[in-house]
Short mmCIF file of N, CA and C in Angstrom, two decimals:
data_model
loop_
_atom_site.label_atom_id
_atom_site.label_comp_id
_atom_site.label_asym_id
_atom_site.label_seq_id
_atom_site.Cartn_x
_atom_site.Cartn_y
_atom_site.Cartn_z
N MET A 1 40.56 118.34 95.17
CA MET A 1 41.97 118.29 94.28
C MET A 1 42.45 117.60 94.76
N PRO A 2 44.00 117.10 93.86
CA PRO A 2 44.93 116.00 94.02
C PRO A 2 45.99 116.97 94.37
N ASN A 3 46.32 116.32 95.66
CA ASN A 3 48.27 116.74 95.77
C ASN A 3 49.40 115.37 95.90
N LEU A 4 50.15 115.80 95.30
CA LEU A 4 51.38 115.30 95.64
C LEU A 4 52.27 114.82 96.80
N LEU A 5 51.49 115.51 97.56
CA LEU A 5 51.75 115.64 99.45
C LEU A 5 51.37 115.61 100.12
N SER A 6 49.88 114.66 99.76
CA SER A 6 49.20 114.98 100.73
C SER A 6 47.28 114.66 100.06
N PRO A 7 47.30 113.15 100.95
CA PRO A 7 47.62 112.47 102.07
C PRO A 7 48.99 111.81 101.75
N LEU A 8 49.37 111.12 102.80
CA LEU A 8 50.93 110.38 101.99
C LEU A 8 50.48 109.19 102.52
N PRO A 9 50.73 107.94 102.26
CA PRO A 9 50.70 106.70 102.20
C PRO A 9 51.62 106.25 104.23
N PRO A 10 51.03 105.74 105.02
CA PRO A 10 51.56 105.34 106.09
C PRO A 10 53.09 104.68 105.71
N ARG A 11 54.03 104.49 106.51
CA ARG A 11 55.00 104.06 106.50
C ARG A 11 54.69 102.92 106.45
N SER A 12 55.65 102.03 105.57
CA SER A 12 55.31 100.70 105.54
C SER A 12 57.10 100.18 104.41
N ILE A 13 56.82 98.63 104.82
CA ILE A 13 58.84 97.58 104.14
C ILE A 13 58.65 97.92 102.79
N ASP A 14 57.40 98.53 102.43
CA ASP A 14 57.27 98.58 101.40
C ASP A 14 57.40 99.94 100.90
N GLU A 15 57.66 100.22 99.56
CA GLU A 15 58.17 102.04 98.86
C GLU A 15 56.21 101.78 98.11
N ALA A 16 55.55 103.27 98.16
CA ALA A 16 54.70 102.97 97.93
C ALA A 16 54.80 103.26 97.02
N PHE A 17 54.04 103.16 95.80
CA PHE A 17 53.91 103.84 93.87
C PHE A 17 52.52 104.09 93.48
N THR A 18 51.95 105.56 92.89
CA THR A 18 51.46 105.87 92.84
C THR A 18 50.55 106.19 91.20
N GLU A 19 50.10 105.94 90.59
CA GLU A 19 50.46 106.03 89.40
C GLU A 19 49.41 107.35 89.24
N ILE A 20 50.04 108.74 88.77
CA ILE A 20 49.10 109.49 88.00
C ILE A 20 49.04 109.66 86.98
N LEU A 21 49.39 109.80 86.41
CA LEU A 21 49.18 109.86 84.43
C LEU A 21 49.98 108.93 84.09
N THR A 22 49.20 107.78 82.51
CA THR A 22 49.73 107.24 82.01
C THR A 22 49.18 106.96 80.65
N ARG A 23 49.96 107.55 79.39
CA ARG A 23 49.27 107.69 78.17
C ARG A 23 50.99 106.97 77.37
N PRO A 24 50.65 106.67 75.81
CA PRO A 24 51.30 106.59 74.95
C PRO A 24 52.41 107.38 74.93
N GLY A 25 53.14 106.07 75.64
CA GLY A 25 54.95 107.12 76.14
C GLY A 25 54.81 107.65 76.61
N ILE A 26 54.23 107.79 78.04
CA ILE A 26 54.45 108.68 78.71
C ILE A 26 53.90 107.73 80.54
N ARG A 27 54.11 107.95 80.93
CA ARG A 27 54.34 107.01 82.74
C ARG A 27 54.90 108.57 83.66
N ILE A 28 54.16 108.97 84.44
CA ILE A 28 54.18 109.45 85.76
C ILE A 28 54.06 108.55 86.76
N GLU A 29 54.54 109.35 88.45
CA GLU A 29 54.53 108.14 89.38
C GLU A 29 54.84 108.76 90.17
N ARG A 30 54.17 108.88 91.53
CA ARG A 30 54.86 108.95 92.76
C ARG A 30 55.82 107.38 93.73
N ILE A 31 56.05 108.04 94.32
CA ILE A 31 57.04 106.64 94.74
C ILE A 31 57.38 107.47 95.92
N VAL A 32 56.72 106.65 97.30
CA VAL A 32 56.88 106.74 98.62
C VAL A 32 58.14 106.17 99.53
N SER A 33 59.19 106.65 99.07
CA SER A 33 60.16 106.03 100.33
C SER A 33 60.17 106.34 102.07
N TRP A 34 60.62 105.46 102.37
CA TRP A 34 60.62 105.78 103.83
C TRP A 34 62.18 104.83 104.43
N GLY A 35 63.30 105.50 104.12
CA GLY A 35 64.19 103.43 104.21
C GLY A 35 64.99 102.93 102.82
N GLN A 36 63.39 102.88 102.89
CA GLN A 36 64.39 101.77 101.06
C GLN A 36 65.31 102.70 100.64
N ALA A 37 65.76 101.63 100.29
CA ALA A 37 66.55 101.32 99.03
C ALA A 37 66.72 100.13 97.97
N THR A 38 67.43 100.51 97.25
CA THR A 38 67.20 99.05 95.59
C THR A 38 67.99 98.20 96.51
N PRO A 39 67.94 96.97 96.39
CA PRO A 39 68.91 95.71 96.85
C PRO A 39 69.98 95.60 96.92
N GLU A 40 71.30 95.34 97.84
CA GLU A 40 71.45 95.05 97.47
C GLU A 40 72.30 94.28 96.20
N GLY A 41 73.21 94.48 94.96
CA GLY A 41 72.83 94.31 93.56
C GLY A 41 73.38 93.75 92.23
N GLU A 42 71.99 94.77 93.22
CA GLU A 42 70.37 94.94 92.22
C GLU A 42 70.45 96.08 91.18
N TRP A 43 70.51 96.51 90.20
CA TRP A 43 70.73 96.95 88.68
C TRP A 43 69.05 98.08 88.85
N TYR A 44 69.01 98.69 88.34
CA TYR A 44 68.04 98.96 87.32
C TYR A 44 67.78 99.60 85.99
N ASP A 45 67.94 99.05 84.75
CA ASP A 45 68.78 99.15 83.49
C ASP A 45 67.05 98.78 82.43
N GLN A 46 66.93 99.95 82.22
CA GLN A 46 65.87 100.20 81.65
C GLN A 46 66.24 100.67 80.55
N GLY A 47 64.72 100.07 79.70
CA GLY A 47 64.57 100.44 78.01
C GLY A 47 63.78 101.32 77.96
N TRP A 48 63.44 102.23 79.60
CA TRP A 48 63.03 103.75 78.04
C TRP A 48 64.09 104.87 79.65
N ASP A 49 63.51 106.16 79.01
CA ASP A 49 64.37 106.89 79.36
C ASP A 49 63.27 107.16 81.05
N GLU A 50 63.86 107.79 82.41
CA GLU A 50 63.13 108.95 83.50
C GLU A 50 64.00 109.89 83.72
N TRP A 51 62.75 110.86 84.63
CA TRP A 51 63.08 112.01 84.56
C TRP A 51 62.52 111.43 85.79
N VAL A 52 63.16 111.82 87.13
CA VAL A 52 63.09 111.72 88.88
C VAL A 52 63.20 113.22 89.25
N LEU A 53 62.72 113.99 89.55
CA LEU A 53 62.10 114.62 90.76
C LEU A 53 62.21 114.58 92.06
N LEU A 54 63.60 114.76 93.08
CA LEU A 54 62.87 114.46 94.61
C LEU A 54 62.36 115.63 94.95
N LEU A 55 61.14 116.04 96.14
CA LEU A 55 59.79 116.78 96.18
C LEU A 55 60.18 116.81 98.23
N THR A 56 60.50 115.83 98.76
CA THR A 56 60.57 115.48 100.02
C THR A 56 61.41 115.15 100.44
N GLY A 57 62.28 114.96 101.52
CA GLY A 57 63.08 113.32 102.06
C GLY A 57 64.26 113.80 101.73
N SER A 58 65.33 113.13 101.41
CA SER A 58 66.39 113.18 100.56
C SER A 58 66.90 111.58 100.37
N ALA A 59 68.07 110.89 99.24
CA ALA A 59 68.97 110.17 98.82
C ALA A 59 69.38 109.61 98.42
N GLY A 60 70.05 109.04 98.33
CA GLY A 60 71.29 108.79 97.54
C GLY A 60 71.04 108.22 96.80
N LEU A 61 71.59 108.11 94.80
CA LEU A 61 71.40 107.90 93.48
C LEU A 61 73.01 107.40 93.04
N LEU A 62 72.76 105.80 93.50
CA LEU A 62 74.32 106.20 92.66
C LEU A 62 73.89 105.03 91.32
N ILE A 63 74.71 105.57 89.67
CA ILE A 63 74.89 105.48 88.85
C ILE A 63 76.48 104.48 88.31
N GLU A 64 75.94 103.61 87.30
CA GLU A 64 77.58 102.96 87.36
C GLU A 64 78.31 103.94 86.93
N GLY A 65 79.39 103.74 86.96
CA GLY A 65 80.53 104.53 86.97
C GLY A 65 80.64 105.91 86.93
N GLN A 66 79.25 106.67 87.78
CA GLN A 66 79.29 108.08 88.45
C GLN A 66 79.27 108.50 89.47
N GLY A 67 79.74 107.32 89.84
CA GLY A 67 79.64 107.64 91.24
C GLY A 67 77.93 107.76 92.18
N GLU A 68 78.39 107.99 93.29
CA GLU A 68 76.63 108.52 93.83
C GLU A 68 76.25 110.41 93.94
N THR A 69 74.75 110.56 94.09
CA THR A 69 74.62 111.99 93.62
C THR A 69 73.78 111.49 95.56
N VAL A 70 74.20 112.09 96.56
CA VAL A 70 72.95 112.35 97.34
C VAL A 70 71.95 113.94 96.13
N LEU A 71 71.07 113.55 96.53
CA LEU A 71 69.08 114.12 96.32
C LEU A 71 68.19 114.49 97.17
N GLY A 72 68.01 116.19 97.05
CA GLY A 72 66.92 116.92 98.38
C GLY A 72 65.93 117.19 97.58
N PRO A 73 65.52 118.47 98.07
CA PRO A 73 63.77 118.30 97.77
C PRO A 73 64.47 119.81 96.84
N GLY A 74 64.10 119.36 96.00
CA GLY A 74 63.94 120.15 93.60
C GLY A 74 64.90 119.42 93.42
N ASP A 75 65.93 118.78 93.97
CA ASP A 75 67.06 117.94 92.78
C ASP A 75 66.41 117.39 92.14
N HIS A 76 66.69 117.03 90.79
CA HIS A 76 66.37 115.97 90.43
C HIS A 76 67.60 115.89 88.80
N VAL A 77 66.91 115.19 88.06
CA VAL A 77 68.02 114.06 88.04
C VAL A 77 67.19 113.34 86.23
N MET A 78 67.93 113.22 84.93
CA MET A 78 67.50 112.80 83.25
C MET A 78 68.03 111.72 83.66
N LEU A 79 68.16 109.80 83.65
CA LEU A 79 68.57 108.60 83.42
C LEU A 79 68.07 108.30 82.15
N PRO A 80 68.89 108.21 80.69
CA PRO A 80 68.42 107.74 79.73
C PRO A 80 68.62 106.11 80.31
N ALA A 81 67.95 105.55 78.87
CA ALA A 81 67.40 104.54 78.41
C ALA A 81 68.62 103.78 78.84
N ARG A 82 68.52 102.26 79.39
CA ARG A 82 70.16 101.63 79.34
C ARG A 82 71.17 102.05 80.52
N LEU A 83 70.81 103.57 81.54
CA LEU A 83 71.40 103.57 82.26
C LEU A 83 71.67 103.29 83.66
N ARG A 84 72.44 102.34 84.33
CA ARG A 84 72.70 101.52 85.24
C ARG A 84 72.46 102.50 86.83
N HIS A 85 71.75 101.95 87.07
CA HIS A 85 71.59 103.03 88.46
C HIS A 85 70.43 102.34 89.19
N ARG A 86 71.24 102.88 91.03
CA ARG A 86 70.45 102.24 91.62
C ARG A 86 69.98 103.18 93.37
N VAL A 87 68.51 103.19 93.99
CA VAL A 87 68.95 104.09 94.84
C VAL A 87 70.27 103.75 96.10
N SER A 88 70.76 104.16 95.84
CA SER A 88 71.47 102.81 97.60
C SER A 88 71.19 103.71 99.03
N TRP A 89 70.00 104.83 99.25
CA TRP A 89 69.11 105.46 100.28
C TRP A 89 68.15 106.73 99.97
N THR A 90 67.77 106.11 100.65
CA THR A 90 66.41 106.87 101.58
C THR A 90 65.99 107.79 102.23
N ASP A 91 65.80 108.91 103.37
CA ASP A 91 65.47 109.01 104.06
C ASP A 91 65.12 107.43 105.70
N ASP A 92 65.15 107.70 106.45
CA ASP A 92 64.32 106.82 107.52
C ASP A 92 64.13 107.48 108.51
N HIS A 93 63.77 109.52 108.47
CA HIS A 93 63.64 109.51 109.39
C HIS A 93 61.35 110.74 109.14
N GLN A 94 62.19 110.57 107.65
CA GLN A 94 60.86 111.46 107.19
C GLN A 94 60.54 110.73 105.85
N PRO A 95 59.50 110.71 104.61
CA PRO A 95 59.35 110.18 103.91
C PRO A 95 59.99 110.97 102.34
N THR A 96 60.31 109.74 101.99
CA THR A 96 61.10 110.69 100.64
C THR A 96 59.87 110.39 99.58
N VAL A 97 59.59 111.15 98.55
CA VAL A 97 59.06 111.57 97.75
C VAL A 97 59.83 111.64 96.49
N TRP A 98 59.10 111.18 95.44
CA TRP A 98 59.55 111.33 94.15
C TRP A 98 58.86 111.68 93.14
N LEU A 99 58.87 111.96 92.34
CA LEU A 99 57.77 112.24 91.03
C LEU A 99 58.72 111.53 89.88
N ALA A 100 58.56 110.51 89.48
CA ALA A 100 58.92 110.37 87.84
C ALA A 100 58.49 110.18 87.41
N VAL A 101 58.76 110.72 86.10
CA VAL A 101 57.87 110.48 84.45
C VAL A 101 58.63 110.05 83.59
N HIS A 102 58.36 108.87 83.09
CA HIS A 102 59.11 107.14 82.30
C HIS A 102 58.71 107.67 81.23
N LEU A 103 59.89 107.91 79.64
CA LEU A 103 58.92 108.37 78.60
C LEU A 103 60.07 107.89 77.73
N GLY A 104 59.33 106.88 77.01
CA GLY A 104 59.34 105.75 75.70
C GLY A 104 58.53 104.54 75.35
N THR A 105 58.84 103.90 74.29
CA THR A 105 57.74 103.15 74.15
C THR A 105 57.77 102.33 74.70
N GLU A 106 58.80 101.44 75.24
CA GLU A 106 59.25 100.23 75.58
C GLU A 106 59.04 100.20 77.34
N MET A 107 57.99 100.78 77.85
CA MET A 107 57.78 101.43 79.54
C MET A 107 57.31 100.13 79.94
N ALA A 108 57.97 99.36 81.06
CA ALA A 108 57.83 98.36 82.06
C ALA A 108 55.70 98.84 82.26
N SER A 109 54.92 98.36 82.53
CA SER A 109 54.06 98.63 82.75
C SER A 109 53.09 98.29 84.47
N SER A 110 54.00 97.96 84.72
CA SER A 110 54.26 97.14 86.11
C SER A 110 54.38 98.48 86.84
N GLU A 111 53.94 98.95 88.31
CA GLU A 111 54.90 99.43 88.90
C GLU A 111 56.17 99.35 90.06
N GLY A 112 56.38 100.31 90.02
CA GLY A 112 58.04 100.17 90.35
C GLY A 112 59.54 99.56 89.92
N ALA A 113 59.09 100.23 88.58
CA ALA A 113 59.56 100.17 87.24
C ALA A 113 61.37 100.51 87.54
N GLY A 114 61.63 101.62 88.48
CA GLY A 114 62.41 102.06 88.96
C GLY A 114 62.82 103.26 88.03
#
């Protein structure tokens, strides 16, 4: 039976994206971070809504005009389309596992869309 927390990919320079489910208007993916952050000066500005749930680890999510929110296990946030945001940090000592649900008709098909 599939499990979102096992097995996890090994620590890497890059985040690991695993597509869980894709249907018209929805894409669900697991993201595993080991200390990664959005590159300085870059922002996600998506044409679709994204709901994210932090399963393990911790992270800082910077939302333009709202400041940083620190996320821990069980915390979740809805990011409406066109809301500029970036990951300011993720835990460097343990994996940070996210569940991201992308909603809308303008979803990018590539992994790591943010």
